[in-house]
Structure formats: C-alpha cells, structure tokens
Coordinates of C-alpha atoms in Angstrom, one line a residue:
M1 CA 207.3 57.3 231.9
I2 CA 207.3 55.1 228.8
L3 CA 207.3 51.3 229.0
Y4 CA 209.8 49.6 226.7
V5 CA 208.9 46.0 225.9
D6 CA 211.9 44.0 224.9
E7 CA 210.8 40.7 223.4
A8 CA 214.4 39.4 223.5
S9 CA 214.8 40.3 227.2
N10 CA 216.4 37.6 229.4
L11 CA 214.3 38.7 232.4
D12 CA 212.4 35.9 234.1
P13 CA 208.6 36.2 233.8
W14 CA 208.1 37.3 237.4
W15 CA 210.5 40.2 236.9
Q16 CA 208.5 41.2 233.8
T17 CA 205.2 41.0 235.6
T18 CA 206.5 43.0 238.6
A19 CA 208.1 45.7 236.4
L20 CA 205.0 45.9 234.2
A21 CA 202.7 46.2 237.2
I22 CA 204.8 49.0 238.8
V23 CA 204.9 50.9 235.5
V24 CA 201.2 50.6 234.7
L25 CA 200.2 51.6 238.2
G26 CA 202.5 54.7 238.0
I27 CA 201.1 55.5 234.6
A28 CA 197.5 55.2 235.7
Y29 CA 198.1 57.4 238.7
A30 CA 199.9 60.1 236.8
F31 CA 197.3 59.9 234.0
T32 CA 194.2 60.2 236.2
R33 CA 195.8 63.1 238.1
R34 CA 196.2 64.9 234.8
R35 CA 192.7 64.4 233.5
S36 CA 191.4 67.3 235.6
F37 CA 194.0 69.8 234.2
Q38 CA 191.8 72.3 232.4
R39 CA 192.2 76.0 231.5
K40 CA 190.0 78.8 232.6
D41 CA 190.8 81.4 230.0
G42 CA 188.8 80.0 227.1
K43 CA 191.8 78.7 225.2
Q44 CA 192.0 75.0 224.2
Y45 CA 194.6 72.3 224.4
P46 CA 195.4 70.3 221.3
P47 CA 193.2 67.2 220.7
Y48 CA 194.3 63.8 221.9
A49 CA 195.6 61.3 219.5
P50 CA 192.7 58.8 219.1
I51 CA 194.6 55.8 220.4
G52 CA 194.7 54.2 223.7
L53 CA 197.5 54.5 226.3
L54 CA 199.1 51.1 225.8
R55 CA 199.4 51.3 222.1
T56 CA 200.7 54.8 222.3
I57 CA 203.4 53.7 224.8
L58 CA 204.4 50.7 222.6
S59 CA 204.4 52.7 219.4
M60 CA 206.4 55.6 220.8
S61 CA 209.1 53.4 222.3
G62 CA 209.7 51.2 219.3
P63 CA 210.8 51.3 215.7
R64 CA 207.4 52.5 214.5
A65 CA 207.5 55.8 216.3
P66 CA 207.8 58.0 213.1
S67 CA 205.0 56.1 211.2
F68 CA 202.9 56.3 214.4
M69 CA 203.2 60.0 214.5
L70 CA 202.2 60.3 210.8
E71 CA 199.2 58.0 211.4
M72 CA 197.9 60.0 214.3
S73 CA 198.3 63.3 212.5
R74 CA 196.4 62.0 209.5
L75 CA 193.6 60.5 211.6
L76 CA 193.2 63.8 213.3
K77 CA 193.8 65.9 210.2
C78 CA 196.0 68.2 212.2
S79 CA 199.7 68.5 213.0
V80 CA 199.5 69.5 216.7
F81 CA 198.1 66.9 219.1
R82 CA 198.5 65.4 222.5
V83 CA 199.8 61.9 223.1
R84 CA 199.0 59.7 226.0
L85 CA 202.5 59.5 227.5
P86 CA 202.0 60.5 231.2
I87 CA 205.5 61.6 232.2
P88 CA 205.7 62.6 235.8
G89 CA 206.2 66.3 236.4
T90 CA 204.6 67.5 233.2
P91 CA 200.9 68.5 232.6
M92 CA 200.9 67.0 229.1
V93 CA 203.0 65.6 226.2
V94 CA 202.4 67.2 222.8
A95 CA 203.6 66.4 219.3
V96 CA 204.0 69.5 217.0
G97 CA 204.4 69.2 213.2
E98 CA 203.3 72.7 212.3
P99 CA 206.4 74.6 211.0
I100 CA 205.7 78.1 212.4
L101 CA 204.9 76.8 215.9
T102 CA 207.9 74.4 215.8
K103 CA 210.2 77.4 215.0
L104 CA 208.8 79.4 217.9
I105 CA 209.3 76.6 220.3
L106 CA 212.9 75.9 219.2
T107 CA 213.9 79.6 219.3
E108 CA 212.2 80.4 222.6
S109 CA 212.7 77.2 224.6
R110 CA 216.2 75.9 225.6
M111 CA 215.1 73.4 228.2
K112 CA 215.8 69.8 227.3
P113 CA 213.8 67.5 229.5
A114 CA 216.2 65.4 231.6
S115 CA 214.0 62.3 231.4
V116 CA 214.6 62.2 227.6
Y117 CA 218.3 63.4 227.3
K118 CA 220.1 62.4 230.5
P119 CA 220.3 58.6 229.7
F120 CA 222.7 59.5 226.9
E121 CA 225.2 60.4 229.6
S122 CA 225.6 56.7 230.4
V123 CA 227.0 56.4 226.8
T124 CA 229.4 59.3 227.1
K125 CA 230.1 58.8 230.8
G126 CA 229.1 62.3 231.7
P127 CA 227.3 65.4 230.5
S128 CA 228.0 66.6 227.0
I129 CA 227.3 69.5 224.8
F130 CA 224.2 67.5 223.7
T131 CA 222.8 66.8 227.2
E132 CA 224.1 69.6 229.4
T133 CA 221.3 71.5 231.1
D134 CA 223.5 74.2 232.6
E135 CA 223.4 77.1 230.1
T136 CA 226.8 78.5 231.0
T137 CA 228.5 75.1 230.5
W138 CA 227.0 74.2 227.2
K139 CA 227.5 77.8 225.9
H140 CA 231.2 77.6 226.7
A141 CA 231.5 74.2 224.9
R142 CA 229.6 75.5 221.9
K143 CA 231.6 78.8 221.7
G144 CA 234.8 76.9 222.1
V145 CA 234.3 74.5 219.2
A146 CA 232.5 76.9 216.8
P147 CA 235.7 78.1 215.0
A148 CA 236.3 74.5 213.8
F149 CA 233.3 75.0 211.5
S150 CA 234.3 78.3 209.9
S151 CA 234.2 78.5 206.1
Q152 CA 238.0 78.0 205.9
H153 CA 237.8 74.7 207.9
I154 CA 234.7 73.5 206.1
R155 CA 236.7 73.7 202.9
R156 CA 239.6 71.8 204.5
M157 CA 237.3 69.1 205.8
N158 CA 235.4 68.9 202.5
T159 CA 238.7 68.3 200.7
I160 CA 239.3 65.3 203.0
C161 CA 235.7 64.1 202.3
A162 CA 236.3 64.3 198.6
A163 CA 239.5 62.2 198.9
H164 CA 237.8 59.5 201.0
T165 CA 234.8 59.5 198.6
E166 CA 237.1 58.8 195.7
R167 CA 238.9 56.1 197.7
W168 CA 235.5 54.5 198.4
I169 CA 234.6 54.7 194.7
Q170 CA 237.8 52.9 193.7
E171 CA 237.9 50.4 196.6
R172 CA 234.2 49.6 197.0
L173 CA 232.1 50.9 194.2
V174 CA 234.2 49.9 191.2
P175 CA 234.9 46.4 192.4
S176 CA 231.2 45.9 193.0
I177 CA 230.5 46.8 189.4
A178 CA 233.2 44.4 188.2
N179 CA 231.8 41.6 190.3
N180 CA 228.2 42.4 189.5
A181 CA 227.7 42.7 193.3
V182 CA 225.3 44.6 195.4
L183 CA 226.0 47.2 198.1
D184 CA 224.3 47.6 201.4
I185 CA 224.1 51.3 200.9
A186 CA 223.4 52.3 204.6
T187 CA 226.4 50.3 205.8
E188 CA 228.6 51.7 203.1
M189 CA 227.7 55.3 203.8
V190 CA 228.0 55.1 207.5
D191 CA 231.5 53.5 207.1
L192 CA 232.5 56.3 204.8
T193 CA 231.3 59.1 207.1
V194 CA 233.1 57.6 210.1
T195 CA 236.4 57.7 208.3
V196 CA 235.8 61.2 207.0
I197 CA 235.0 62.7 210.4
C198 CA 237.8 60.8 212.2
E199 CA 240.4 62.4 209.9
S200 CA 238.9 65.8 209.3
A201 CA 237.7 66.6 212.8
F202 CA 239.9 64.3 215.0
E203 CA 243.1 64.0 213.0
Y204 CA 242.9 60.2 213.4
N205 CA 242.7 57.4 210.8
P206 CA 240.9 54.4 212.4
S207 CA 241.8 50.9 211.4
K208 CA 239.1 48.7 210.0
E209 CA 239.0 46.8 213.2
E210 CA 238.6 50.0 215.3
M211 CA 235.8 51.2 213.0
T212 CA 234.0 47.9 213.3
M213 CA 234.4 47.9 217.1
F214 CA 233.2 51.5 217.4
L215 CA 230.1 51.0 215.4
S216 CA 229.1 47.7 217.1
E217 CA 229.8 48.9 220.6
L218 CA 228.1 52.2 220.0
D219 CA 224.9 50.4 218.8
L220 CA 224.9 48.3 222.0
A221 CA 225.4 51.3 224.3
L222 CA 222.9 53.5 222.6
R223 CA 220.1 50.9 222.4
E224 CA 220.3 50.3 226.2
F225 CA 221.0 53.7 227.6
S226 CA 219.6 56.2 225.1
F227 CA 216.6 54.2 224.0
K228 CA 215.5 51.5 226.4
Q229 CA 216.3 53.3 229.7
S230 CA 215.1 56.6 228.3
A231 CA 211.8 54.9 227.4
N232 CA 211.6 53.0 230.6
P233 CA 213.5 54.7 233.5
L234 CA 212.9 51.6 235.7
R235 CA 215.4 49.7 233.7
K236 CA 218.3 51.5 235.3
F237 CA 217.4 49.9 238.7
F238 CA 218.0 46.5 237.1
N239 CA 221.4 47.3 235.5
G240 CA 223.1 44.6 237.6
V241 CA 220.5 42.0 236.6
L242 CA 219.8 42.7 232.9
P243 CA 222.4 41.1 230.7
S244 CA 221.9 43.8 228.0
A245 CA 222.5 46.5 230.6
R246 CA 225.7 44.8 231.8
R247 CA 226.9 44.4 228.2
A248 CA 226.0 48.0 227.4
K249 CA 228.2 49.2 230.4
V250 CA 231.1 47.2 228.8
A251 CA 230.4 48.8 225.5
S252 CA 230.5 52.4 226.9
D253 CA 233.8 51.6 228.6
R254 CA 235.3 50.5 225.3
L255 CA 234.0 53.6 223.6
Q256 CA 235.6 55.8 226.2
R257 CA 238.9 54.0 225.8
F258 CA 238.7 54.5 222.1
V259 CA 238.2 58.2 222.5
F260 CA 241.1 58.4 225.0
K261 CA 243.2 56.7 222.4
V262 CA 242.2 59.4 219.9
M263 CA 243.1 62.1 222.4
D264 CA 246.5 60.5 223.2
H265 CA 247.2 60.3 219.4
Y266 CA 246.4 64.0 219.1
R267 CA 248.8 64.9 221.9
S268 CA 251.5 62.7 220.4
L269 CA 251.5 64.7 217.1
K270 CA 254.4 67.0 216.8
H271 CA 252.8 69.2 214.2
H272 CA 249.2 70.2 213.6
E273 CA 248.1 71.7 210.3
T274 CA 245.7 73.8 212.3
E275 CA 244.7 74.0 216.0
D276 CA 241.1 74.7 214.9
T277 CA 240.0 71.1 214.3
V278 CA 237.2 69.9 216.5
I279 CA 239.6 67.9 218.6
G280 CA 242.0 70.8 218.8
R281 CA 239.4 73.2 220.0
I282 CA 238.2 70.8 222.6
M283 CA 241.7 69.7 223.8
N284 CA 242.9 73.3 224.2
N285 CA 239.8 74.6 225.9
D286 CA 240.6 75.1 229.6
K287 CA 236.9 75.4 230.4
Y288 CA 236.7 71.6 230.6
K289 CA 237.2 70.2 234.1
N290 CA 239.2 67.2 232.9
D291 CA 239.8 64.8 230.1
E292 CA 236.7 62.8 230.9
A293 CA 234.6 65.9 230.2
R294 CA 236.5 66.4 226.9
A295 CA 236.0 62.7 226.0
A296 CA 232.2 63.1 226.5
D297 CA 232.0 65.9 224.0
L298 CA 234.4 64.2 221.5
L299 CA 232.3 61.1 221.6
T300 CA 229.1 63.2 221.1
F301 CA 230.6 64.9 218.0
L302 CA 231.7 61.5 216.6
V303 CA 228.3 60.0 217.1
A304 CA 226.4 63.0 215.7
G305 CA 228.8 63.5 212.9
H306 CA 228.6 60.1 211.3
D307 CA 225.2 58.7 212.0
T308 CA 222.9 61.4 210.7
T309 CA 225.1 62.2 207.6
G310 CA 225.7 58.5 206.7
Y311 CA 222.0 57.6 206.8
S312 CA 221.0 60.8 205.0
L313 CA 223.3 59.8 202.2
A314 CA 221.9 56.3 202.1
W315 CA 218.3 57.6 202.0
I316 CA 219.1 60.0 199.1
L317 CA 220.8 57.3 197.1
L318 CA 218.0 54.9 197.7
H319 CA 215.4 57.4 196.6
L320 CA 217.4 58.2 193.5
A321 CA 217.7 54.5 192.7
Q322 CA 213.9 54.2 193.1
H323 CA 213.3 57.1 190.7
P324 CA 215.6 56.5 187.6
H325 CA 214.2 59.6 185.8
E326 CA 215.2 61.9 188.7
Q327 CA 218.6 60.2 188.8
K328 CA 219.1 60.8 185.1
I329 CA 218.1 64.5 185.4
L330 CA 220.6 65.0 188.2
R331 CA 223.4 63.2 186.4
E332 CA 222.9 65.3 183.2
K333 CA 222.9 68.5 185.2
L334 CA 226.2 67.5 187.0
Q335 CA 227.9 66.4 183.8
A336 CA 227.0 69.7 182.3
T337 CA 228.5 71.6 185.2
P338 CA 232.2 72.1 186.0
R339 CA 233.2 70.0 189.0
E340 CA 234.3 73.0 191.0
E341 CA 230.7 74.4 190.6
W342 CA 228.9 71.2 191.7
A343 CA 228.2 72.5 195.2
Q344 CA 226.3 75.4 193.7
S345 CA 224.2 73.2 191.5
A346 CA 220.5 74.0 192.0
G347 CA 219.6 70.5 190.8
L348 CA 221.9 68.9 193.4
R349 CA 220.6 71.1 196.2
S350 CA 217.0 70.1 195.3
V351 CA 217.7 66.4 195.4
V352 CA 219.5 66.6 198.7
Q353 CA 216.7 68.8 200.2
E354 CA 214.0 66.4 198.9
G355 CA 215.8 63.4 200.3
M356 CA 216.1 64.9 203.7
R357 CA 212.4 66.0 203.6
L358 CA 211.0 62.6 202.6
S359 CA 213.2 60.6 205.0
P360 CA 214.4 62.9 207.7
V361 CA 217.0 61.0 209.7
A362 CA 216.1 62.9 212.9
A363 CA 212.5 61.8 212.2
M364 CA 211.3 62.3 215.8
G365 CA 213.2 65.6 216.0
S366 CA 214.1 67.5 219.2
V367 CA 212.2 67.5 222.5
R368 CA 211.7 70.6 224.6
Q369 CA 210.1 71.4 228.0
L370 CA 208.2 74.7 228.0
A371 CA 209.3 77.3 230.5
E372 CA 206.0 79.3 229.9
D373 CA 202.7 79.0 228.1
I374 CA 203.0 79.2 224.3
V375 CA 200.0 80.2 222.1
S376 CA 200.0 78.8 218.6
P377 CA 200.8 81.6 216.1
T378 CA 198.7 79.9 213.4
D379 CA 195.7 79.1 215.7
P380 CA 195.5 81.5 218.7
T381 CA 192.8 79.4 220.3
I382 CA 195.4 76.6 220.9
V383 CA 197.8 76.9 223.8
L384 CA 200.6 74.6 225.1
P385 CA 201.0 75.0 228.9
K386 CA 204.1 75.7 230.9
G387 CA 205.9 72.5 231.8
A388 CA 204.6 70.6 228.8
I389 CA 207.0 68.2 227.1
V390 CA 206.9 68.9 223.4
F391 CA 208.1 66.4 220.7
L392 CA 208.9 68.1 217.4
P393 CA 208.9 65.2 214.9
Q394 CA 210.5 66.4 211.7
I395 CA 208.6 63.7 209.8
L396 CA 205.3 65.5 210.7
A397 CA 206.4 68.8 209.3
C398 CA 208.2 67.3 206.4
R399 CA 205.2 65.3 205.3
N400 CA 202.5 67.8 206.3
P401 CA 199.9 67.8 203.5
D402 CA 199.0 71.4 204.4
V403 CA 202.5 72.4 203.4
F404 CA 203.5 69.9 200.6
D405 CA 201.4 68.5 197.8
S406 CA 201.9 64.7 197.4
P407 CA 203.9 64.7 200.7
D408 CA 204.8 61.0 200.4
E409 CA 206.3 61.3 196.9
F410 CA 210.0 62.0 196.0
Q411 CA 209.7 65.2 193.9
P412 CA 213.0 67.3 193.8
S413 CA 211.3 69.8 191.5
R414 CA 209.2 71.0 194.4
W415 CA 212.3 72.9 195.5
D416 CA 212.6 74.9 192.3
E417 CA 210.3 77.6 193.7
P418 CA 209.5 76.7 197.3
S419 CA 207.2 78.8 199.5
E420 CA 208.4 80.3 202.8
L421 CA 206.3 77.8 204.7
Q422 CA 208.0 74.9 202.8
R423 CA 211.4 76.3 203.6
A424 CA 210.4 76.6 207.3
A425 CA 209.2 73.0 207.4
I426 CA 212.7 71.5 206.7
I427 CA 214.9 71.8 209.7
P428 CA 217.2 68.8 209.6
F429 CA 219.7 70.4 212.0
S430 CA 217.1 72.0 214.4
L431 CA 216.9 75.7 215.2
G432 CA 217.7 78.1 217.9
P433 CA 220.7 78.4 220.3
R434 CA 221.0 74.6 220.6
N435 CA 220.9 73.7 216.9
C436 CA 223.6 71.5 215.3
V437 CA 226.9 73.3 215.5
G438 CA 228.3 71.1 212.7
Q439 CA 225.5 71.5 210.2
R440 CA 227.6 73.3 207.6
L441 CA 230.0 70.3 207.5
A442 CA 227.1 67.9 207.1
V443 CA 225.6 69.8 204.2
A444 CA 229.0 70.0 202.5
E445 CA 229.5 66.3 202.9
L446 CA 226.1 65.5 201.5
H447 CA 226.6 67.6 198.4
S448 CA 230.1 66.4 197.9
V449 CA 229.4 62.6 198.1
I450 CA 226.1 62.7 196.1
A451 CA 227.7 64.7 193.3
S452 CA 230.8 62.6 193.1
V453 CA 228.9 59.4 193.0
C454 CA 225.9 60.3 190.8
A455 CA 227.9 62.2 188.1
K456 CA 229.5 59.0 186.9
Y457 CA 227.4 56.1 188.2
T458 CA 223.8 55.1 188.2
F459 CA 222.1 52.9 190.8
T460 CA 219.3 50.4 190.6
V461 CA 217.4 48.7 193.5
E462 CA 218.0 45.1 194.1
D463 CA 216.2 45.0 197.5
E464 CA 214.4 48.0 199.0
G465 CA 214.8 46.6 202.5
T466 CA 212.9 48.2 205.3
S467 CA 213.0 51.3 207.5
D468 CA 213.9 51.3 211.1
Y469 CA 213.8 53.9 213.9
F470 CA 216.3 53.8 216.7
L471 CA 217.4 57.4 217.6
T472 CA 217.8 57.9 213.8
Y473 CA 215.5 56.9 210.9
K474 CA 217.4 54.6 208.7
P475 CA 217.1 52.2 205.8
V476 CA 217.9 48.6 206.7
G477 CA 218.9 46.0 204.2
A478 CA 218.6 48.3 201.2
L479 CA 220.7 46.7 198.4
L480 CA 221.8 48.8 195.4
K481 CA 223.7 47.8 192.3
A482 CA 225.8 50.4 190.4
T483 CA 226.7 50.9 186.8
H484 CA 229.3 53.2 185.3
V485 CA 227.9 55.9 183.0
P486 CA 230.4 57.7 180.8
N487 CA 230.1 61.5 180.2
Q488 CA 227.5 62.2 177.5

C-alpha cells in the first residue's frame, strides 16, 4: 500500500488525518510482519534502500520516482535493492536495474500485480490487453491484433506518419521560424503522434477540438485512477467524496464515448483499404464479448501509441538541441544519405537509441510478481522470493554505471560498437510474452520524424524546462527554436 499525498486535495483536514492514520497503521502492521521473513538456505536478499519508510512512500508515489531510484542505486552502489513499500500479500518489494536479471524476470514472469495494474481499468472501463490477468484472454487479444503490425502495414502506417510530419513542418515549424517563435516540443510531438495513430491505426481523423478533449480528459482520468488510486488504494472508497475522483469518472465516460464514436465511424465506412488495421483486427475479432471490451483495448492502444512515442520524440529533440555538435553530425549524415535510406542510417539509429537510453519514457518500467524464487544469474548469492513484487525501472538499467561509461551524458557514439550487456540494458518496449505489440510502429515513427525534421532544421534551447514523471517520464516546458538549414 502506497500513500499518495495530494497537496491540492479538497479533503477536509479530519478526512486527511483519518485516512493517513489508517494507512500508516496498515503499513506498520504489514511492515513489522515482514521483518521476520528470513531465508534458511544461506542465500541473501538484496539490501534495503537506506531511506526511511515515509520518504520512500512519498518519493515512489510522486514525480521524483525515477530520480529517487537512481539516487538509491548510487547510494548503495548496486542496481538490485529492496524498497520499503509494504504491499499486503507480498514478502518484499524489489527494484531491479541489472540487465541480465531484468531479462530473466520479464521472460519468465507473466504475472502483473493487480494492485499496480487494475486501477487502469477505471480509465478503460474494463480489463484490457494491458491489464488482463487471464492468460487465455490476453493471448487472444494479442494474437488477434498482431497482423496489424506486420512489415506491410508498418510501411503503410509509416507513409501516413511521413505525411503528417510534413504537414506539421509546414503548418507549425515553418511559421514558428518566420515569426521567430518558440515551440513547446513535448506538446507539439504528442499532438503529432495522436493524429498519426488515429489515422494509421484507427482510420479516423480527429478534429482539433476532439484531440484537445481527448488529451485533457485522459490526463484527468489517468492521474486519478492509474496514479493516485494505484498508489493509495484507500482513495477508491472516497470516490463519491473526492472532487478529483468524481471529475475523473466524468473524464473516463467522455473517453469511452470518443472511442465509441471512432468505432461507429469505422462501421460507417463503405470501403477499407485493408481489414488489418488495429481497429479492423479488433472490430472483427469475435473473441471479444462486446463493444465495451473492444473499446477498452482500442483506448489502451490509443493511449500507449501516442504517449510514449510523443515524449520520446520530445526528449530526443531536446537532447539534440542541448548538444549542437551531435545535431550537426546527424544532419550531415542525413544530408549525405538518400531519403529512402534514412531509416537504415546508423547515425540516426544511434541518436534515437541514445535518446531513449538517457531519458526512457517508461522510466519506472514494468512490474511483475514472481511465481517462484529467482536467483540472480550475475550474483548467485542473491535471491528474490516467490510472491515478491519487482519493479524494473528502465532508468536504473539505462544509467547503470557498471554498464555505461558517463551514464548521465548524451553520447550517441557509444552505440557505434555496443557490448551485448549494453544492448540488453535498453528495453524501451519491455521483453517477453507481454512486451509492446506495437513496438515496430513506434520505432518506425521515431526514425521517420527525427530524420525528416533534423535533415533540414536545427534547434536551439530557449528554455530547458523541467522533467516530470506521471506514468511516463516527460519534459515539461521545454521550449525550442528552429532554424532552416539548406543542404550543404
């Protein structure tokens, strides 16, 4: 159980005091019960993060979660450690940033802890391919949609991405240059990726008003149900009292109505270029019980498809703007390469890989609950017990000083000749049977947008902004200014 402290909450003080007392008593009870949990086979558990319970709870449930993980790892000088988050029903909570152990856990463990993932179902109004715990159900959904991400359809969707990118350049980037204006790069990239996925995956072109509504309502719903109530399960008992919870319910209703509108539009089309779009594969899959179940998966794909890609693009462009020399190297390589070969550019791949390493959007990674004991392959004296909830923060692996020299520096050249361990450390789309089914589309979008923009334009930083973590790790308030650069 994790306590979420909301400074902007409209709860009266006595509600806050009562809720806090209940949570703290529950935490203390669960924590003291666990203190006696010791092994008798001589193996050791990972060390505890050297921080008290309250600070751990506050840090893990707030925007500092990724930096907190890095801080603990560096204090301990190790990348596998326990954190004091006494969640009922589990012997311990562990953070793992060691690449080989991470790979083992993701490939061997399919159990997603309900306490972490189930609150998302209040956003989608039911189980989805992301949260479903029944293996037969999620396998049917995954198998059904997989053909939408074949090589043929990735090319089709990437063509749509290229067209939208060119439109963004002409309608947003070029006018900003003419007016000597700045661009909030995170907002711009998220807007771009929403329009791309709506057309390429859902055969729908949202209006500007619909796009604004979708993004704002999604933020409200996710913050309450997938963050606050996931962090503090007690909040769900106050849904009728908390203004933010009532508003989030309205937001999720509006999101579902939007998805049903997209479904109705699909059914109204007399001709489909292909039935193998994401929406086509879902709408024509008779394994779904009803349209509500279809809507849950469609909303999940829409959320996952725009958020991570959009913020990854923003981080990469920000890092390039912060490093003019690297930006110049990339531009020269692209200008010396025929456009049809940009996707195969080693320089482009290195920049994208390094951007995702330094600022992984899924900074806190996946979470798994172990079905059996797992012994660390890199240190056989360390064991993670059955039932343990394991956080797999990508930011720990991506900035692991035992894997990368100067881990906090943006150095695309490190990918010229990477080691196998370095390759294993970068898993932006997770691993195993529950990895990201749409990862090939995301990679194609990243390469397409970065190449199209950086081949002709250079960016400078007007305001670096800050970083924020709320389900995804994102730049906030980063303002860039662009300049056109003719071919050399």
